[in-house]
Coordinates of C-alpha atoms in Angstrom, one line a residue:
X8 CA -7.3 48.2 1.7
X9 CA -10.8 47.8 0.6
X10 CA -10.3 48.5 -3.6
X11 CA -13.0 48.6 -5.0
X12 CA -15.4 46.7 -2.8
X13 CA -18.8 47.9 -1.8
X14 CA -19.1 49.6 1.8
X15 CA -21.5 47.6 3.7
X16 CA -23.8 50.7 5.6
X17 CA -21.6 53.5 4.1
X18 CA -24.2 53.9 1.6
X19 CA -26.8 54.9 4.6
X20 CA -25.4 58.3 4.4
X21 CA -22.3 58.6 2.4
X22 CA -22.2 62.8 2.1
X23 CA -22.6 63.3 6.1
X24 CA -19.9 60.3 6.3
X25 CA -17.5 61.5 4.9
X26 CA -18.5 65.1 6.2
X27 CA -17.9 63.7 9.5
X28 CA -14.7 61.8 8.7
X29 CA -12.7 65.2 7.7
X30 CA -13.9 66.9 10.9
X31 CA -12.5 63.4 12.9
X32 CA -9.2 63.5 11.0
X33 CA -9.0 67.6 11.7
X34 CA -10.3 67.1 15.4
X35 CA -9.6 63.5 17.0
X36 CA -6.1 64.8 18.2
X37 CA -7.5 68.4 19.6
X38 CA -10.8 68.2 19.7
X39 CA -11.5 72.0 21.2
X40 CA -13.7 75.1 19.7
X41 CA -14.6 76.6 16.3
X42 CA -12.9 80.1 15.4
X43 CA -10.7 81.3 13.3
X44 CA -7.2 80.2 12.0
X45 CA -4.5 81.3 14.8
X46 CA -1.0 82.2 13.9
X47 CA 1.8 80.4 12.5
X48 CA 3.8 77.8 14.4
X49 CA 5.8 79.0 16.7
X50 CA 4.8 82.8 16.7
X51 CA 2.9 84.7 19.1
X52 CA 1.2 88.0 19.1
X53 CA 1.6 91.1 20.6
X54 CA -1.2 91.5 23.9
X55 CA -3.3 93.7 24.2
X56 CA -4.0 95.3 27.4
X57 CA -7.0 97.8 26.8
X58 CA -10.0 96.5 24.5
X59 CA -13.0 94.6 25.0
X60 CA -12.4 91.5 22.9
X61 CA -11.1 88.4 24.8
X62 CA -9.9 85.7 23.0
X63 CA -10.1 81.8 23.3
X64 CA -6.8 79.7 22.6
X65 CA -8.3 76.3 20.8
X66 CA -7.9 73.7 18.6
X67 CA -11.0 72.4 16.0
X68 CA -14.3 71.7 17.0
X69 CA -15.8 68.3 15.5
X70 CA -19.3 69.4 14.8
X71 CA -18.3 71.5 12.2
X72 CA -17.3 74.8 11.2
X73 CA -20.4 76.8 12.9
X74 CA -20.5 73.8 15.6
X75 CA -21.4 73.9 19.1
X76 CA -18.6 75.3 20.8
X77 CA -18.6 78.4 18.2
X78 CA -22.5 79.1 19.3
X79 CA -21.9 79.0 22.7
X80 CA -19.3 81.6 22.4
X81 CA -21.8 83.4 19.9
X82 CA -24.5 83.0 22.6
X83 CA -22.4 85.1 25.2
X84 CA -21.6 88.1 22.8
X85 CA -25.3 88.2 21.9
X86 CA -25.8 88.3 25.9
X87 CA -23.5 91.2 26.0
X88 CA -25.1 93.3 23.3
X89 CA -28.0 92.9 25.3
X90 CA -26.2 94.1 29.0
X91 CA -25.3 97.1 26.6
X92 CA -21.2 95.9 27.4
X93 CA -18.6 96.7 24.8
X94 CA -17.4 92.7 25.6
X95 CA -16.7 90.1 23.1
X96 CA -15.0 87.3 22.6
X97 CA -13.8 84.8 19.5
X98 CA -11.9 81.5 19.5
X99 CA -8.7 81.7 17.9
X100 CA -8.2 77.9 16.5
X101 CA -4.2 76.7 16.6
X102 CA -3.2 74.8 14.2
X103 CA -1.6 71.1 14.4
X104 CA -1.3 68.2 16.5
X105 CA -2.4 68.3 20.1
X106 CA 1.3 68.0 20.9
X107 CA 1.9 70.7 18.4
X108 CA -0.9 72.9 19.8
X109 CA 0.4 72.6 23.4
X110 CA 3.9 73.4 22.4
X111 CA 2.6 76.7 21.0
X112 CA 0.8 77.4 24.1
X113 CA 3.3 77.1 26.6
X114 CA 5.4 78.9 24.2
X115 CA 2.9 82.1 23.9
X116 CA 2.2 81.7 27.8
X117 CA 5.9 81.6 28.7
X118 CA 6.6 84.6 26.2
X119 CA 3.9 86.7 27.9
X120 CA 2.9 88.4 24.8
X121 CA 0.3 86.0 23.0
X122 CA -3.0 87.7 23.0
X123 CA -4.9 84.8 24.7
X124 CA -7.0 85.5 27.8
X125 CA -8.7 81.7 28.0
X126 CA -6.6 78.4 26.8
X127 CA -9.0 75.1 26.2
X128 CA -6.3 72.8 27.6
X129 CA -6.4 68.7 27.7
X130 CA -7.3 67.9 31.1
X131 CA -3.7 66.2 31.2
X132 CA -2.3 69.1 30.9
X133 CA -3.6 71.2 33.9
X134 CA -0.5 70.3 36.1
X135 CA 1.8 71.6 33.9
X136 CA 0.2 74.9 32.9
X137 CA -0.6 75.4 36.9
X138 CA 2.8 74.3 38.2
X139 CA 4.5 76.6 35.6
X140 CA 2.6 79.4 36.7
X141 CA 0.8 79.7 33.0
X142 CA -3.0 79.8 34.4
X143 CA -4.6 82.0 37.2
X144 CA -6.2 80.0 40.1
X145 CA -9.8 80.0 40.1
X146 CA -12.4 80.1 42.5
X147 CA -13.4 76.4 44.0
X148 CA -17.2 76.9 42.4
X149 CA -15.8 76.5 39.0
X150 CA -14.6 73.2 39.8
X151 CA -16.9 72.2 42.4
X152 CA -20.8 73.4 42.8
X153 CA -22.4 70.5 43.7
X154 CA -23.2 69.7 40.2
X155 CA -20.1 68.4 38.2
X156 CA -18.7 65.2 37.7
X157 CA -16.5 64.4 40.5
X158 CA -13.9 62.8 37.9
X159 CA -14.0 66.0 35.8
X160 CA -13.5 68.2 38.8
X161 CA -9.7 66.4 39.9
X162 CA -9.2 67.2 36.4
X163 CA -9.3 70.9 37.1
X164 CA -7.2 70.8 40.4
X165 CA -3.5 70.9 40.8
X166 CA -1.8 70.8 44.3
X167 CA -5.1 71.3 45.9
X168 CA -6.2 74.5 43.9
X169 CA -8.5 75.2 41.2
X170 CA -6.6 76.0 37.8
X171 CA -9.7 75.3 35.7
X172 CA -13.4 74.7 34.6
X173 CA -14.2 71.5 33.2
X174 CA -15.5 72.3 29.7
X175 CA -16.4 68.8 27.6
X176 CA -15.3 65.6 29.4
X177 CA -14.5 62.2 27.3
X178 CA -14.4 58.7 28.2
X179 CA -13.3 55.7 26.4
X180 CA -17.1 53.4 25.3
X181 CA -17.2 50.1 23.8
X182 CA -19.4 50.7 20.2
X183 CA -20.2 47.1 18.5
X184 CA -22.0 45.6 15.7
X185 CA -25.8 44.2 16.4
X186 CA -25.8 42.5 13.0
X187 CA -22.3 40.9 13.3
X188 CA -23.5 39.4 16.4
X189 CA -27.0 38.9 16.8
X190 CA -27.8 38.3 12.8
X191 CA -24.6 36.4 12.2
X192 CA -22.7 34.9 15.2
X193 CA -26.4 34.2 16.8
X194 CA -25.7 35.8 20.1
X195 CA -28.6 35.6 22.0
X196 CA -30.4 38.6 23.4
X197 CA -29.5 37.9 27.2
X198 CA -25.6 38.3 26.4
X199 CA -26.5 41.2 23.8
X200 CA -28.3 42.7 26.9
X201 CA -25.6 42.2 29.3
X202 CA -23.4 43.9 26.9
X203 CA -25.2 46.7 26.2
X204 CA -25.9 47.3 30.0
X205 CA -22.5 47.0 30.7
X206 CA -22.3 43.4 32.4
X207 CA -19.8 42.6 30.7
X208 CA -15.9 41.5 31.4
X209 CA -13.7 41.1 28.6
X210 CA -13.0 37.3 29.2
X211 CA -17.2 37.8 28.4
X212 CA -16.2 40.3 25.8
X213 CA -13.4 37.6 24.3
X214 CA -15.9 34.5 24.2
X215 CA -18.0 36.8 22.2
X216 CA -14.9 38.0 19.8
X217 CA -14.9 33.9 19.7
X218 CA -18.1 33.4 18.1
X219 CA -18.2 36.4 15.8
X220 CA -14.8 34.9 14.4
X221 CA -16.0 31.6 14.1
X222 CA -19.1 33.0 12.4
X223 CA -17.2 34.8 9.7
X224 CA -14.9 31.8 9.0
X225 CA -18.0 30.1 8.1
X226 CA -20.1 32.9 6.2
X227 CA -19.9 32.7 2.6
X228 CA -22.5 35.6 2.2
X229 CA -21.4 39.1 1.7
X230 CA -22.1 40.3 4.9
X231 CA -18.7 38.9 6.2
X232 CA -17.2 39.5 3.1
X233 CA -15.3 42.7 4.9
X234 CA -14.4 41.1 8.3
X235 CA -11.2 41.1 9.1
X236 CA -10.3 40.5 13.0
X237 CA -13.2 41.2 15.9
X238 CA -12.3 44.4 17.8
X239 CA -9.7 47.8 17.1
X240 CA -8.4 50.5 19.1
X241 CA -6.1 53.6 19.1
X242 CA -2.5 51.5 19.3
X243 CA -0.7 53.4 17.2
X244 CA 2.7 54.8 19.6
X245 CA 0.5 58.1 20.8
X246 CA -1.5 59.6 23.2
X247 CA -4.4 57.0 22.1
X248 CA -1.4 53.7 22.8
X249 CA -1.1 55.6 26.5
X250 CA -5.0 55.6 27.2
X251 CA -5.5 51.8 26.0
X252 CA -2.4 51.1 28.4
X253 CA -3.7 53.5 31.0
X254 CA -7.3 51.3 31.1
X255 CA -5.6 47.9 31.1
X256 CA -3.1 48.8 33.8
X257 CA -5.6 50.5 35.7
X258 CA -7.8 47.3 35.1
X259 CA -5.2 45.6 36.6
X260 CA -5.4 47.5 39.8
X261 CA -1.5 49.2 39.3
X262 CA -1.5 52.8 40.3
X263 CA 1.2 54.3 38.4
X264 CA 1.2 57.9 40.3
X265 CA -0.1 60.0 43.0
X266 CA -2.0 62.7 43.5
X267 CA 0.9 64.7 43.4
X268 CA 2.3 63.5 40.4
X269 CA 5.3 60.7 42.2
X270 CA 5.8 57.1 40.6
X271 CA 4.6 55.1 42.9
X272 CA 4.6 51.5 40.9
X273 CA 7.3 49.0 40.8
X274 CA 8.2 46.3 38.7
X275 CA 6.1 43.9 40.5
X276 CA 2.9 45.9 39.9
X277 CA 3.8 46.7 36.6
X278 CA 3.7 43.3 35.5
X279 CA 0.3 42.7 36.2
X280 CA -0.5 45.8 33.8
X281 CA 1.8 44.5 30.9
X282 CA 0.1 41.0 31.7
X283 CA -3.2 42.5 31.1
X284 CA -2.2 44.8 28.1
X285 CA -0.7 42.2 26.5
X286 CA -3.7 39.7 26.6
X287 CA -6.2 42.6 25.4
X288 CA -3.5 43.2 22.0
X289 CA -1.2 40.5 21.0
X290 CA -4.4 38.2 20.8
X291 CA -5.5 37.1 17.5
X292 CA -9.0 38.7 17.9
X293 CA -6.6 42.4 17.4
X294 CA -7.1 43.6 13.9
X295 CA -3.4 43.7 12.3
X296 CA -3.8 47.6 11.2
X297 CA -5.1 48.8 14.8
X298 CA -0.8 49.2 15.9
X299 CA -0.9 51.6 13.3
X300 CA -4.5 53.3 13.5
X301 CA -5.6 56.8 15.1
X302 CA -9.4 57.6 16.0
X303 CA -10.3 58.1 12.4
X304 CA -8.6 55.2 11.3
X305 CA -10.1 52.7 13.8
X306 CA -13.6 54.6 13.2
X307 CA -13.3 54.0 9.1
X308 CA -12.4 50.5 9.4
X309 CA -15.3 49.6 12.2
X310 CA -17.8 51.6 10.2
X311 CA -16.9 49.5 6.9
X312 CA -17.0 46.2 8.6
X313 CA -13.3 45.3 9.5
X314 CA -14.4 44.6 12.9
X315 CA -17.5 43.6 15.2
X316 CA -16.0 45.8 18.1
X317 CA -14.1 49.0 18.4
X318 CA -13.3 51.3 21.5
X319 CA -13.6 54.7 20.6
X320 CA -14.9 58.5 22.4
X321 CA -18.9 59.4 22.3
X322 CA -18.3 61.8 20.0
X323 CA -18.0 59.1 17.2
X324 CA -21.3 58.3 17.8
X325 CA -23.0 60.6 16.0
X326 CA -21.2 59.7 13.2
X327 CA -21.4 55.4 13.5
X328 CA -25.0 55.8 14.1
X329 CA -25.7 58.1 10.6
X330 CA -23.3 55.5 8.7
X331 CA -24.9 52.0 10.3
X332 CA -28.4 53.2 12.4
X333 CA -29.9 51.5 15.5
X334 CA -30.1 48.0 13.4
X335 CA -26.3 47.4 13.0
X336 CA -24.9 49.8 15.9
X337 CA -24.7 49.4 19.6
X338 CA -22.8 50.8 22.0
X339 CA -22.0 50.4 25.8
X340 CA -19.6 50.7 28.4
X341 CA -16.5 49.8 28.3
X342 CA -15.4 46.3 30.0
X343 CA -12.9 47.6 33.1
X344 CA -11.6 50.5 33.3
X345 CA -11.9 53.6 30.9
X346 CA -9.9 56.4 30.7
X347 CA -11.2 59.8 31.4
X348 CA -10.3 62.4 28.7
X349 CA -11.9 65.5 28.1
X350 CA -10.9 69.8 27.9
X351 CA -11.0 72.5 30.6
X352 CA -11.0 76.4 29.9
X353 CA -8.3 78.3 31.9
X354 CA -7.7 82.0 32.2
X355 CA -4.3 83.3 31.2
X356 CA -1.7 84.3 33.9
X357 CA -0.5 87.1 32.3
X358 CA 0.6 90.0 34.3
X359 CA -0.6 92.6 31.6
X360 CA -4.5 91.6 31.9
X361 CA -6.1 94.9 33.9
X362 CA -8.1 93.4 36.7
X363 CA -11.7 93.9 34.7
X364 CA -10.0 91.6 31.7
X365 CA -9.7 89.0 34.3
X366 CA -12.8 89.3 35.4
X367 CA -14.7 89.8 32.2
X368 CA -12.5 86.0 31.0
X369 CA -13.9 84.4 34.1
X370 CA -17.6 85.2 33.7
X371 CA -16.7 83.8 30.3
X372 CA -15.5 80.8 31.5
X373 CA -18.4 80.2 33.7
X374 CA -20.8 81.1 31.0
X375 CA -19.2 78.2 28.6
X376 CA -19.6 75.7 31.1
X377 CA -22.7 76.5 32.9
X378 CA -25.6 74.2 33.1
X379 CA -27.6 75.5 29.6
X380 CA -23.9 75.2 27.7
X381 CA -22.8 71.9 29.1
X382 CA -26.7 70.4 28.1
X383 CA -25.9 72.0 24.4
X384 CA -22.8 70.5 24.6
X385 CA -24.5 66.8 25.4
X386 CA -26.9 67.3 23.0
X387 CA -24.0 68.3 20.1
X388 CA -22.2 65.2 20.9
X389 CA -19.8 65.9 23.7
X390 CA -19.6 64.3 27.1
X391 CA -21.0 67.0 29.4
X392 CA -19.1 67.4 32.6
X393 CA -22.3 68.2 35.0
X394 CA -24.9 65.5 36.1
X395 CA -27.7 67.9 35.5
X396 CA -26.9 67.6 31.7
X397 CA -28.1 63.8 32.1
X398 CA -30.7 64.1 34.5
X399 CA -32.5 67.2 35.6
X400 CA -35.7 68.2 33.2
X401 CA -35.3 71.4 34.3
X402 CA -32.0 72.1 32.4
X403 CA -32.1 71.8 28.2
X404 CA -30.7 74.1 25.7
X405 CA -32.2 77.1 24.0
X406 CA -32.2 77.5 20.7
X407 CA -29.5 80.0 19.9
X408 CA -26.7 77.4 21.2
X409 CA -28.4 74.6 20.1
X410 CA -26.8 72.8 16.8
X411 CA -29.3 72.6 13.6
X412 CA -31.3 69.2 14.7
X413 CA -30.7 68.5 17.8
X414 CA -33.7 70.0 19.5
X415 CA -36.4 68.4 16.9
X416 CA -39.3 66.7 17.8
X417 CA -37.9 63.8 20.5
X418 CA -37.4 60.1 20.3
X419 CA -36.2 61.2 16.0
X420 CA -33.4 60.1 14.4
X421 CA -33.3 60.9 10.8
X422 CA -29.8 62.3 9.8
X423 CA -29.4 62.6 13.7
X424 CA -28.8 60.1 16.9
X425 CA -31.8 58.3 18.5
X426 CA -32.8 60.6 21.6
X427 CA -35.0 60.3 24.3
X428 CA -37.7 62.0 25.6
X429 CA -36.2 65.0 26.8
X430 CA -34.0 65.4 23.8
X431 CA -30.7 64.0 25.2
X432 CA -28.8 61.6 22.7
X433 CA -30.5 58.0 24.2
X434 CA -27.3 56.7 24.9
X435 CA -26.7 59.3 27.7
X436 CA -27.7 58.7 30.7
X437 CA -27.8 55.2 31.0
X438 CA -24.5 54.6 29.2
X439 CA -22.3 57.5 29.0
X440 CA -22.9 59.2 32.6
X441 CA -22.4 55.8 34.5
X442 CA -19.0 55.3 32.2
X443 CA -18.1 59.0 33.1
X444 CA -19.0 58.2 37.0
X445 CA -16.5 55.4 36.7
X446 CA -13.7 56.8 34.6
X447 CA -10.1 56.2 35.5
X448 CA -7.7 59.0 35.4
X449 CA -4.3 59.0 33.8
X450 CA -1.4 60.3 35.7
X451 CA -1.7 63.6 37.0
X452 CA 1.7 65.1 36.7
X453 CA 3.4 68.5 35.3
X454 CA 5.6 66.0 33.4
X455 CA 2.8 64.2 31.8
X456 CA 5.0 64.8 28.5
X457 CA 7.9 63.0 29.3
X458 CA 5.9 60.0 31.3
X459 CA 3.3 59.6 28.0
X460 CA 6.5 59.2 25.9
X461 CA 8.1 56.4 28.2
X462 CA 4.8 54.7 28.1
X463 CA 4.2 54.7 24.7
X464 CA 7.9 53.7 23.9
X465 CA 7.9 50.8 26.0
X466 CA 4.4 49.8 25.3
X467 CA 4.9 50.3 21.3
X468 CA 8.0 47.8 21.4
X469 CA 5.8 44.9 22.2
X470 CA 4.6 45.2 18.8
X471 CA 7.4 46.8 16.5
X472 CA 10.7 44.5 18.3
X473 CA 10.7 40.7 18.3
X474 CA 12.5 41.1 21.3
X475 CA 10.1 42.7 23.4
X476 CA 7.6 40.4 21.8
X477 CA 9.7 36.9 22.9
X478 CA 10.3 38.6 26.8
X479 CA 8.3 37.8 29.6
X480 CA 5.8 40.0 30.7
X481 CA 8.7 40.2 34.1
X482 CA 11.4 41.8 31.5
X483 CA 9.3 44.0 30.3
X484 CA 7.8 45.6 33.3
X485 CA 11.6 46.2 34.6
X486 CA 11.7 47.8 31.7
X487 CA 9.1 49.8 31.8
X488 CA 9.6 50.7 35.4
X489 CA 13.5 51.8 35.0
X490 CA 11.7 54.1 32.1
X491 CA 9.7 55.9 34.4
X492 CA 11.7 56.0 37.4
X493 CA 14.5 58.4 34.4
X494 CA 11.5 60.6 33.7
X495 CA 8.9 60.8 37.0
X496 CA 10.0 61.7 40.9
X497 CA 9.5 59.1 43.3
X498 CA 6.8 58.9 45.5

């Protein structure tokens, strides 16, 4: 799209950019541990019940191939080797698509002879591994010690019970660009402040859109010279269209489930969410290519210059920030509601595991997302899921877990992000942890499947049919709502 033009920032830190780009494009649809390559599509092998190896079920880890996730796990064999146990463990990574990875776990699981004692699942995915009877029930302390994120912690509950330990969380944050707006459209520092402190609605957001379109109509200096539209997002017909729908129907205030997984909307309800979707997307301030973008794509075309705003996960931070620095990035909440994503590590259900296995895969667990682990994981790039990663002095992350750079001297940034004075990425506490504090969940359902392709279909077609684009927001949520009456009980 760009030929041959110049990159405007890209040239800040071109090797690490495009470093980071290849580990989005590998990671943005599972983004999970660091191991080796796992077996074929489709195939599963044989488990073992004696030995002293356990083995994690993952997909790739986005800082890199000896990355965070593969340290901690490092960190626990060394601990071992120390105790004088025979225990280890390595990540096993599964190749593909999230969709692809999960079909190969319930595959394995159901089989009962893949050789994986802990599975890193999506946190939508928990019902439907617990209801199926894939993953053993954990104690409520993994879930709940006083410490987690109360958000992460329904993640890792079905039917009342503990199925999981919340391992990285995720939240949807609004990243924009200070020299699109302050240097170009003029935006004056109290708006600019507002923003970043996440004051902001999106009719605020759209009146800004406003003046950093007018600006670029005007500019005839290359800093424009890339602009194509003011803001991009995931709206491509996958998981990433169902979390953009998710936030402006939860925005909204429709409730599409209930805590039990049951439809609860209706058609009236739903047409406040398509009201609200449809004014975040079919304006113009949408960049064209964003119906047809992924993370990596909506992260390229922000980071060249395509657009002032884009709403993306924390862990493209690290990379915006080494491709644009503090003088041309910002980032903040986002306006509304934002979706909660994130991974939890469950222990296998299989009847072969000897009752030392088990218990030897839940001290595992607990180790990966204790308080040290969850700090390296904040300080790597993640969301942590404990509050104590944001806030307490007392908790940081030692050295053997800790990623090459992140525990320099404090307040650097170099080839790494702005931190504070304790070492956390800046951004954390004030920005991230309130945004994770107020995340919105999506449906919490063993079908979440067959729900995320009725939204996603329905949602899509108010782009891709000229039908769907001429009906009334009234058609459409009938629509909708006879689509996931066919696929979800009712409540």
């Amino acid at each position: 799209m760009s030929g041959g033009r110049r990159r405007p920032g890209i040239a800040r830190c071109p090797v690490r950019f495009l470093v980071w780009c290849a580990a989005l494009l590998l990671g943005a649809t599972g983004c999970f541990g660091g191991g080796e390559p796992g077996p074929p599509t489709g195939t599963a092998s044989a488990r073992p019940v004696t030995g002293t190896q356990l083995v994690i079920a993952t997909g790739v880890d986005v800082t890199g191939k000896n990355g965070v996730r593969k340290r901690l796990v490092d960190a626990w064999n060394d601990l071992q080797e120390k105790q004088d146990s025979p225990w280890r463990a390595r990540a096993v990574i599964l190749p593909g698509s999230a969709d692809l990875q999960r079909s190969q776990l319930l595959a394995a699981l159901q089989s009962g002879s893949a050789a994986y004692d802990i599975v890193n699942l999506d946190v939508t995915w928990v019902p439907e591994f617990a209801a199926a009877g894939l993953v053993r029930e954990l104690p409520e302390s993994f879930a709940d010690d006083g410490d987690i994120l109360a958000k992460a912690s329904a993640t890792a509950r079905w039917k009342g019970k503990v199925y999981a330990a919340p391992y990285n969380s995720d939240v949807g944050l609004l990243y924009y660009r200070r020299d699109y707006l302050a240097g170009g459209a003029g935006v004056d520092e109290g708006k600019l402040d507002a923003l970043a402190r996440g004051r902001t609605t999106w009719d605020d957001l759209a009146s800004l859109m406003d003046a950093v379109d007018a600006w670029a109509r005007a500019d005839k200096s290359d800093r424009s010279k890339n602009y194509r539209s003011a803001w991009t997002s995931q709206l491509s017909p996958y998981e990433g269209l169902t979390v953009n729908g998710v936030e402006a129907f939860t925005a909204a205030g429709v409730r599409l489930t209930d805590e039990d997984g049951a439809y609860t909307a209706s058609p009236r309800t739903l047409e406040k969410g398509v009201t609200e979707f449809r004014r975040r997307v079919a304006s113009a301030h949408t960049y064209e290519d964003a119906f047809a973008s992924d993370e990596a794509g909506t992260l390229k075309d922000f980071a060249e210059g395509r657009t002032a705003f884009l709403r993306h996960w924390p862990y493209a931070y690290r990379t915006l920030h080494a491709a644009l620095g503090d003088d041309k990035l910002g980032v903040a909440p986002l306006p509304g509601a934002a979706v909660l994503g994130g991974q939890n590590l469950a222990v296998s259900a299989g009847a072969a595991m000897p009752e030392e296995r088990v218990r030897k895969a839940r001290e595992l667990v607990a180790f990966l997302t204790g308080r040290t682990s969850e700090r390296c994981l904040l300080d790597a790039g993640f969301a942590a899921t404990r509050a104590s990663s944001y806030t307490d002095p007392n908790v940081s992350c030692d050295d053997r877990r800790a990623l090459p750079g992140t525990s320099g001297p404090s307040e650097g940034s170099g080839g790494d992000v702005p931190r504070d004075a304790a070492r956390r990425p800046r951004y954390a506490r004030d920005t991230l942890l309130p945004a994770l504090e107020a995340a919105a969940l999506r449906p919490r359902t063993p079908l979440y499947g067959a729900f995320t392709h009725a939204f996603t279909t329905e949602l899509a077609a108010l782009h891709t049919s000229a039908t769907a684009r001429a009906a009334p927001d009234e058609d459409i949520a009938r629509r909708l709502d006879a689509a996931l009456r066919a696929v979800l009980p009712s409540g």
